[in-house]
PDB file of C-alpha atoms in Angstrom:
ATOM      1  CA  MET S  10      10.509  -6.137  15.279  1.00 45.00           C
ATOM      2  CA  THR S  11      13.116  -3.456  14.616  1.00 57.00           C
ATOM      3  CA  LYS S  12      12.288  -0.079  16.144  1.00 68.00           C
ATOM      4  CA  LYS S  13      11.539   2.521  13.490  1.00 81.00           C
ATOM      5  CA  THR S  14      13.899   5.455  13.097  1.00 93.00           C
ATOM      6  CA  LEU S  15      12.575   8.989  13.497  1.00 94.00           C
ATOM      7  CA  ALA S  16      12.670   9.444   9.722  1.00 94.00           C
ATOM      8  CA  GLU S  17      10.633   6.249   9.227  1.00 94.00           C
ATOM      9  CA  GLN S  18       8.097   7.404  11.824  1.00 94.00           C
ATOM     10  CA  ILE S  19       7.760  10.765  10.072  1.00 95.00           C
ATOM     11  CA  ALA S  20       7.479   9.038   6.690  1.00 94.00           C
ATOM     12  CA  ASN S  21       4.627   6.951   8.086  1.00 92.00           C
ATOM     13  CA  GLN S  22       2.818  10.086   9.304  1.00 93.00           C
ATOM     14  CA  LEU S  23       3.263  11.819   5.952  1.00 94.00           C
ATOM     15  CA  ARG S  24       2.185   8.671   4.094  1.00 92.00           C
ATOM     16  CA  ARG S  25      -1.017   8.615   6.125  1.00 92.00           C
ATOM     17  CA  SER S  26      -1.599  12.303   5.386  1.00 91.00           C
ATOM     18  CA  VAL S  27      -1.349  11.521   1.673  1.00 90.00           C
ATOM     19  CA  LEU S  28      -3.703   8.548   1.975  1.00 87.00           C
ATOM     20  CA  ARG S  29      -6.259  10.549   3.945  1.00 87.00           C
ATOM     21  CA  GLY S  30      -6.207  13.314   1.331  1.00 84.00           C
ATOM     22  CA  GLU S  31      -4.689  15.896   3.675  1.00 89.00           C
ATOM     23  CA  LEU S  32      -1.827  16.191   1.177  1.00 89.00           C
ATOM     24  CA  LEU S  33      -3.174  16.104  -2.381  1.00 88.00           C
ATOM     25  CA  PRO S  34      -1.381  15.186  -5.616  1.00 90.00           C
ATOM     26  CA  GLY S  35       0.585  18.213  -6.788  1.00 91.00           C
ATOM     27  CA  MET S  36       0.718  19.808  -3.334  1.00 92.00           C
ATOM     28  CA  SER S  37       4.083  21.053  -2.066  1.00 93.00           C
ATOM     29  CA  VAL S  38       5.699  19.154   0.788  1.00 93.00           C
ATOM     30  CA  LYS S  39       7.561  21.890   2.671  1.00 92.00           C
ATOM     31  CA  GLU S  40      10.349  20.656   4.948  1.00 91.00           C
ATOM     32  CA  ARG S  41      10.404  23.813   7.067  1.00 92.00           C
ATOM     33  CA  ASP S  42       6.662  23.795   7.782  1.00 93.00           C
ATOM     34  CA  ILE S  43       6.583  20.081   8.578  1.00 93.00           C
ATOM     35  CA  ALA S  44       9.623  20.365  10.856  1.00 93.00           C
ATOM     36  CA  ALA S  45       7.984  23.251  12.743  1.00 94.00           C
ATOM     37  CA  ASP S  46       4.678  21.359  13.082  1.00 92.00           C
ATOM     38  CA  MET S  47       6.400  18.226  14.372  1.00 93.00           C
ATOM     39  CA  GLY S  48       8.981  19.984  16.507  1.00 93.00           C
ATOM     40  CA  VAL S  49      11.958  18.276  14.882  1.00 94.00           C
ATOM     41  CA  SER S  50      14.920  19.365  12.768  1.00 94.00           C
ATOM     42  CA  ARG S  51      14.723  19.351   8.996  1.00 93.00           C
ATOM     43  CA  THR S  52      17.195  16.452   8.679  1.00 94.00           C
ATOM     44  CA  PRO S  53      14.765  13.615   9.535  1.00 95.00           C
ATOM     45  CA  ILE S  54      12.070  15.384   7.479  1.00 95.00           C
ATOM     46  CA  ARG S  55      14.409  15.335   4.484  1.00 94.00           C
ATOM     47  CA  GLU S  56      15.156  11.637   5.069  1.00 95.00           C
ATOM     48  CA  ALA S  57      11.436  10.875   5.379  1.00 96.00           C
ATOM     49  CA  ILE S  58      10.733  12.633   2.087  1.00 95.00           C
ATOM     50  CA  ARG S  59      13.444  10.533   0.420  1.00 95.00           C
ATOM     51  CA  ILE S  60      11.723   7.396   1.715  1.00 94.00           C
ATOM     52  CA  LEU S  61       8.410   8.510   0.228  1.00 94.00           C
ATOM     53  CA  SER S  62      10.155   9.460  -3.005  1.00 94.00           C
ATOM     54  CA  LYS S  63      11.450   5.901  -3.378  1.00 91.00           C
ATOM     55  CA  GLU S  64       7.889   4.672  -2.846  1.00 89.00           C
ATOM     56  CA  GLY S  65       6.627   6.979  -5.582  1.00 88.00           C
ATOM     57  CA  LEU S  66       4.437   9.018  -3.230  1.00 91.00           C
ATOM     58  CA  VAL S  67       6.565  12.162  -3.442  1.00 94.00           C
ATOM     59  CA  GLU S  68       8.302  13.735  -6.431  1.00 94.00           C
ATOM     60  CA  LEU S  69      11.604  15.526  -5.839  1.00 94.00           C
ATOM     61  CA  ARG S  70      12.218  18.745  -7.814  1.00 91.00           C
ATOM     62  CA  PRO S  71      15.534  20.600  -8.264  1.00 89.00           C
ATOM     63  CA  SER S  72      15.651  23.897  -6.300  1.00 86.00           C
ATOM     64  CA  ARG S  73      11.954  23.609  -5.427  1.00 91.00           C
ATOM     65  CA  SER S  74       9.912  21.957  -2.712  1.00 91.00           C
ATOM     66  CA  PRO S  75       8.982  18.328  -3.357  1.00 94.00           C
ATOM     67  CA  ILE S  76       5.370  17.663  -4.276  1.00 94.00           C
ATOM     68  CA  VAL S  77       2.954  14.824  -3.692  1.00 93.00           C
ATOM     69  CA  ALA S  78       3.346  12.756  -6.847  1.00 91.00           C
ATOM     70  CA  VAL S  79       0.682  13.002  -9.515  1.00 89.00           C
ATOM     71  CA  PRO S  80       0.065   9.410 -10.653  1.00 86.00           C
ATOM     72  CA  ASP S  81      -0.289   8.433 -14.285  1.00 85.00           C
ATOM     73  CA  LYS S  82      -3.269   6.079 -14.554  1.00 83.00           C
ATOM     74  CA  ASN S  83      -1.738   3.985 -17.335  1.00 84.00           C
ATOM     75  CA  LYS S  84       1.613   3.603 -15.578  1.00 87.00           C
ATOM     76  CA  VAL S  85      -0.120   2.747 -12.309  1.00 88.00           C
ATOM     77  CA  GLY S  86      -2.347   0.271 -14.126  1.00 87.00           C
ATOM     78  CA  ASP S  87       0.696  -1.434 -15.649  1.00 90.00           C
ATOM     79  CA  GLN S  88       2.359  -1.640 -12.237  1.00 92.00           C
ATOM     80  CA  THR S  89      -0.826  -3.138 -10.797  1.00 92.00           C
ATOM     81  CA  GLU S  90      -0.783  -5.933 -13.371  1.00 93.00           C
ATOM     82  CA  VAL S  91       2.792  -6.747 -12.342  1.00 95.00           C
ATOM     83  CA  LEU S  92       1.790  -6.744  -8.668  1.00 96.00           C
ATOM     84  CA  ILE S  93      -1.077  -9.151  -9.362  1.00 95.00           C
ATOM     85  CA  ALA S  94       1.310 -11.551 -11.103  1.00 96.00           C
ATOM     86  CA  LEU S  95       3.679 -11.328  -8.131  1.00 97.00           C
ATOM     87  CA  GLU S  96       0.834 -12.024  -5.702  1.00 97.00           C
ATOM     88  CA  MET S  97      -0.242 -15.119  -7.613  1.00 97.00           C
ATOM     89  CA  LEU S  98       3.306 -16.470  -7.759  1.00 98.00           C
ATOM     90  CA  SER S  99       3.768 -15.662  -4.067  1.00 98.00           C
ATOM     91  CA  VAL S 100       0.752 -17.667  -2.947  1.00 98.00           C
ATOM     92  CA  GLU S 101       1.694 -20.573  -5.228  1.00 98.00           C
ATOM     93  CA  LEU S 102       5.175 -20.776  -3.700  1.00 98.00           C
ATOM     94  CA  ALA S 103       3.815 -20.203  -0.190  1.00 98.00           C
ATOM     95  CA  CYS S 104       1.651 -23.315  -0.575  1.00 98.00           C
ATOM     96  CA  LYS S 105       4.883 -25.299  -0.956  1.00 97.00           C
ATOM     97  CA  ASN S 106       7.272 -23.384   1.244  1.00 98.00           C
ATOM     98  CA  ALA S 107       5.400 -21.634   4.053  1.00 98.00           C
ATOM     99  CA  SER S 108       6.107 -22.831   7.566  1.00 98.00           C
ATOM    100  CA  GLU S 109       3.231 -23.648   9.895  1.00 97.00           C
ATOM    101  CA  SER S 110       4.059 -20.585  11.997  1.00 98.00           C
ATOM    102  CA  GLU S 111       3.845 -18.385   8.886  1.00 98.00           C
ATOM    103  CA  ILE S 112       0.438 -19.813   8.008  1.00 98.00           C
ATOM    104  CA  GLU S 113      -0.674 -19.302  11.611  1.00 98.00           C
ATOM    105  CA  ASN S 114       0.392 -15.659  11.368  1.00 98.00           C
ATOM    106  CA  ILE S 115      -1.626 -15.213   8.165  1.00 98.00           C
ATOM    107  CA  ALA S 116      -4.584 -16.848   9.939  1.00 98.00           C
ATOM    108  CA  ARG S 117      -4.255 -14.378  12.831  1.00 98.00           C
ATOM    109  CA  ILE S 118      -4.314 -11.458  10.401  1.00 98.00           C
ATOM    110  CA  THR S 119      -7.416 -12.881   8.719  1.00 97.00           C
ATOM    111  CA  ALA S 120      -9.138 -13.395  12.075  1.00 97.00           C
ATOM    112  CA  PHE S 121      -8.359  -9.818  13.120  1.00 97.00           C
ATOM    113  CA  MET S 122      -9.882  -8.502   9.903  1.00 96.00           C
ATOM    114  CA  SER S 123     -13.006 -10.591  10.418  1.00 95.00           C
ATOM    115  CA  GLU S 124     -13.460  -9.557  14.038  1.00 96.00           C
ATOM    116  CA  ASN S 125     -12.585  -5.875  13.739  1.00 96.00           C
ATOM    117  CA  PHE S 126     -13.528  -4.769  10.213  1.00 93.00           C
ATOM    118  CA  ASP S 127     -16.517  -2.665  11.283  1.00 91.00           C
ATOM    119  CA  THR S 128     -14.859  -0.986  14.265  1.00 94.00           C
ATOM    120  CA  THR S 129     -11.362  -0.243  12.969  1.00 94.00           C
ATOM    121  CA  ASP S 130     -10.391   2.952  11.162  1.00 93.00           C
ATOM    122  CA  PRO S 131     -10.503   2.229   7.393  1.00 92.00           C
ATOM    123  CA  LEU S 132      -6.885   3.274   6.895  1.00 92.00           C
ATOM    124  CA  GLU S 133      -5.694   1.066   9.751  1.00 94.00           C
ATOM    125  CA  MET S 134      -7.721  -1.842   8.367  1.00 94.00           C
ATOM    126  CA  PHE S 135      -6.186  -1.241   4.948  1.00 94.00           C
ATOM    127  CA  GLU S 136      -2.735  -1.480   6.524  1.00 94.00           C
ATOM    128  CA  VAL S 137      -3.750  -4.785   8.117  1.00 96.00           C
ATOM    129  CA  ASP S 138      -5.031  -5.960   4.731  1.00 96.00           C
ATOM    130  CA  MET S 139      -1.698  -5.136   3.100  1.00 96.00           C
ATOM    131  CA  SER S 140       0.136  -6.977   5.900  1.00 97.00           C
ATOM    132  CA  PHE S 141      -1.820 -10.092   4.851  1.00 98.00           C
ATOM    133  CA  HIS S 142      -0.463  -9.853   1.300  1.00 98.00           C
ATOM    134  CA  THR S 143       3.029  -9.043   2.540  1.00 98.00           C
ATOM    135  CA  ALA S 144       2.985 -12.058   4.858  1.00 98.00           C
ATOM    136  CA  ILE S 145       2.140 -14.359   1.938  1.00 98.00           C
ATOM    137  CA  ALA S 146       4.977 -12.930  -0.158  1.00 98.00           C
ATOM    138  CA  GLU S 147       7.394 -13.434   2.719  1.00 98.00           C
ATOM    139  CA  ALA S 148       6.096 -16.989   3.205  1.00 98.00           C
ATOM    140  CA  SER S 149       6.941 -17.801  -0.426  1.00 98.00           C
ATOM    141  CA  GLY S 150      10.467 -18.679   0.635  1.00 97.00           C
ATOM    142  CA  ASN S 151      11.824 -16.574  -2.220  1.00 98.00           C
ATOM    143  CA  ARG S 152      13.581 -13.460  -0.911  1.00 97.00           C
ATOM    144  CA  ALA S 153      13.904 -11.823  -4.345  1.00 98.00           C
ATOM    145  CA  LEU S 154      10.176 -12.267  -4.930  1.00 98.00           C
ATOM    146  CA  ALA S 155       9.272 -10.874  -1.509  1.00 98.00           C
ATOM    147  CA  GLU S 156      11.490  -7.823  -2.019  1.00 97.00           C
ATOM    148  CA  THR S 157      10.101  -7.149  -5.506  1.00 97.00           C
ATOM    149  CA  HIS S 158       6.549  -7.560  -4.224  1.00 97.00           C
ATOM    150  CA  GLY S 159       7.298  -5.088  -1.425  1.00 94.00           C
ATOM    151  CA  THR S 160       8.654  -2.558  -3.900  1.00 92.00           C
ATOM    152  CA  PHE S 161       5.567  -2.669  -6.106  1.00 93.00           C
ATOM    153  CA  LEU S 162       3.224  -2.722  -3.110  1.00 93.00           C
ATOM    154  CA  ARG S 163       4.811   0.483  -1.774  1.00 89.00           C
ATOM    155  CA  ARG S 164       4.603   2.157  -5.189  1.00 88.00           C
ATOM    156  CA  LEU S 165       0.897   1.317  -5.393  1.00 90.00           C
ATOM    157  CA  TRP S 166       0.077   1.931  -1.732  1.00 90.00           C
ATOM    158  CA  ARG S 167      -1.933   5.088  -2.302  1.00 88.00           C
ATOM    159  CA  ALA S 168      -3.698   3.912  -5.460  1.00 88.00           C
ATOM    160  CA  ARG S 169      -4.622   0.640  -3.825  1.00 90.00           C
ATOM    161  CA  TYR S 170      -5.949   2.427  -0.752  1.00 90.00           C
ATOM    162  CA  LEU S 171      -8.153   4.682  -2.879  1.00 86.00           C
ATOM    163  CA  SER S 172      -9.531   1.629  -4.652  1.00 86.00           C
ATOM    164  CA  ALA S 173     -10.103  -0.257  -1.382  1.00 87.00           C
ATOM    165  CA  ARG S 174     -11.874   2.733   0.153  1.00 84.00           C
ATOM    166  CA  GLN S 175     -14.211   3.010  -2.836  1.00 80.00           C
ATOM    167  CA  ARG S 176     -15.054  -0.698  -2.798  1.00 77.00           C
ATOM    168  CA  ARG S 177     -15.058  -1.135   1.000  1.00 81.00           C
ATOM    169  CA  ASN S 178     -17.258  -4.142   1.787  1.00 84.00           C
ATOM    170  CA  ARG S 179     -16.856  -6.368   4.812  1.00 86.00           C
ATOM    171  CA  GLU S 180     -18.182  -9.592   3.359  1.00 85.00           C
ATOM    172  CA  ARG S 181     -16.148  -9.287   0.163  1.00 86.00           C
ATOM    173  CA  VAL S 182     -12.923  -8.566   2.036  1.00 89.00           C
ATOM    174  CA  VAL S 183     -13.350 -11.163   4.784  1.00 92.00           C
ATOM    175  CA  ASN S 184     -14.697 -13.950   2.565  1.00 94.00           C
ATOM    176  CA  GLN S 185     -12.042 -13.519  -0.112  1.00 95.00           C
ATOM    177  CA  HIS S 186      -9.160 -13.404   2.362  1.00 97.00           C
ATOM    178  CA  THR S 187     -10.578 -16.467   4.111  1.00 97.00           C
ATOM    179  CA  SER S 188     -10.711 -18.331   0.779  1.00 97.00           C
ATOM    180  CA  ILE S 189      -7.030 -17.522   0.179  1.00 98.00           C
ATOM    181  CA  LEU S 190      -6.135 -18.643   3.710  1.00 98.00           C
ATOM    182  CA  ASP S 191      -8.106 -21.912   3.369  1.00 98.00           C
ATOM    183  CA  ALA S 192      -6.345 -22.814   0.118  1.00 98.00           C
ATOM    184  CA  LEU S 193      -2.976 -21.905   1.622  1.00 98.00           C
ATOM    185  CA  SER S 194      -3.680 -24.010   4.721  1.00 98.00           C
ATOM    186  CA  ASP S 195      -4.573 -26.952   2.458  1.00 98.00           C
ATOM    187  CA  ARG S 196      -1.379 -26.394   0.436  1.00 98.00           C
ATOM    188  CA  ASP S 197      -3.590 -26.318  -2.662  1.00 98.00           C
ATOM    189  CA  SER S 198      -1.684 -24.073  -5.083  1.00 97.00           C
ATOM    190  CA  ASN S 199      -4.347 -24.203  -7.819  1.00 97.00           C
ATOM    191  CA  ALA S 200      -7.095 -23.143  -5.422  1.00 98.00           C
ATOM    192  CA  ALA S 201      -4.829 -20.493  -3.898  1.00 98.00           C
ATOM    193  CA  ARG S 202      -4.024 -18.944  -7.282  1.00 97.00           C
ATOM    194  CA  ALA S 203      -7.724 -18.971  -8.188  1.00 97.00           C
ATOM    195  CA  ALA S 204      -8.633 -17.310  -4.876  1.00 97.00           C
ATOM    196  CA  VAL S 205      -6.025 -14.570  -5.361  1.00 97.00           C
ATOM    197  CA  GLU S 206      -7.120 -14.061  -8.965  1.00 95.00           C
ATOM    198  CA  ASN S 207     -10.729 -13.673  -7.834  1.00 94.00           C
ATOM    199  CA  HIS S 208      -9.709 -11.280  -5.054  1.00 93.00           C
ATOM    200  CA  LEU S 209      -7.706  -9.034  -7.394  1.00 93.00           C
ATOM    201  CA  LEU S 210      -9.840  -9.537 -10.500  1.00 88.00           C
ATOM    202  CA  ASN S 211     -10.832  -5.909 -11.092  1.00 87.00           C
ATOM    203  CA  LEU S 212      -7.994  -4.204  -9.230  1.00 89.00           C
ATOM    204  CA  ALA S 213      -6.169  -2.756 -12.250  1.00 86.00           C
ATOM    205  CA  ASP S 214      -9.349  -1.301 -13.754  1.00 87.00           C
ATOM    206  CA  ASP S 215     -10.508   0.015 -10.368  1.00 87.00           C
ATOM    207  CA  ILE S 216      -7.196   1.762  -9.798  1.00 87.00           C
ATOM    208  CA  ARG S 217      -7.164   3.327 -13.267  1.00 85.00           C
ATOM    209  CA  SER S 218     -10.693   4.574 -12.598  1.00 86.00           C
ATOM    210  CA  VAL S 219      -9.984   6.218  -9.238  1.00 83.00           C
ATOM    211  CA  ILE S 220      -6.798   7.833 -10.556  1.00 84.00           C
ATOM    212  CA  ALA S 221      -8.648   9.206 -13.585  1.00 82.00           C
ATOM    213  CA  GLN S 222     -11.325  10.737 -11.334  1.00 80.00           C
ATOM    214  CA  GLU S 223      -8.853  12.428  -9.025  1.00 74.00           C
ATOM    215  CA  SER S 224      -8.305  16.177  -9.043  1.00 63.00           C
ATOM    216  CA  VAL S 225      -4.815  17.692  -9.017  1.00 69.00           C
ATOM    217  CA  TYR S 226      -3.755  20.495  -6.690  1.00 63.00           C
ATOM    218  CA  GLN S 227      -2.620  23.784  -8.239  1.00 51.00           C
ATOM    219  CA  ASP S 228       0.669  24.733  -6.605  1.00 53.00           C
ATOM    220  CA  ASN S 229       1.341  28.269  -5.404  1.00 49.00           C
ATOM    221  CA  GLU S 230       3.467  29.026  -8.439  1.00 45.00           C
ATOM    222  CA  GLY S 231       0.391  28.737 -10.625  1.00 39.00           C
ATOM    223  CA  ASN S 232       1.529  25.597 -12.430  1.00 43.00           C
ATOM    224  CA  GLN S 233      -0.484  22.409 -12.562  1.00 40.00           C
ATOM    225  CA  THR S 234       1.901  19.726 -11.390  1.00 36.00           C
TER     226      THR S 234
END
């Protein structure tokens, strides 16, 4: 695994702050304050913010501090429907193209979730969950598909986390991931697509709901952003 750059490490910390609600939608992301808190120069902070901007978590503003992006529930819902289609195509292709080592890796992720769901921090478990879906996309054997899936997954990272946190349920998560793994192991594309469809059945509606319920931070200039 390639070692993460300082900017990538900072981006990961900021991403987690957004997911945990420490940085709210509309809140300013101040380079100077973050650099002072982390004891680093502003250059890697600026690079980290650019990373999060590409993911849709941060909105850049001319001559003003960036802010945590305020999601549009309809746009996010549309993106979720695209992601679901990508996930279903990914698992279908993975049934044909995945190597045994790739399936074994997906099985290890599933086993970890089953064994550690109740004792692992919810955010860390969510990251493990997303690694399961990423591993399937990468096992599709289609690089363009895997890259597109990764792009949409990053854009929806926060919305999907909010939805997962609201619907957190061990049996649902473990059983549904196991069903996907079993179909993938059997190379049964019809069963795999059905298992993914069942797993993601209400995702778009759930995400629209949590986004609609969310409050927006008033920035210090008195404008709702």
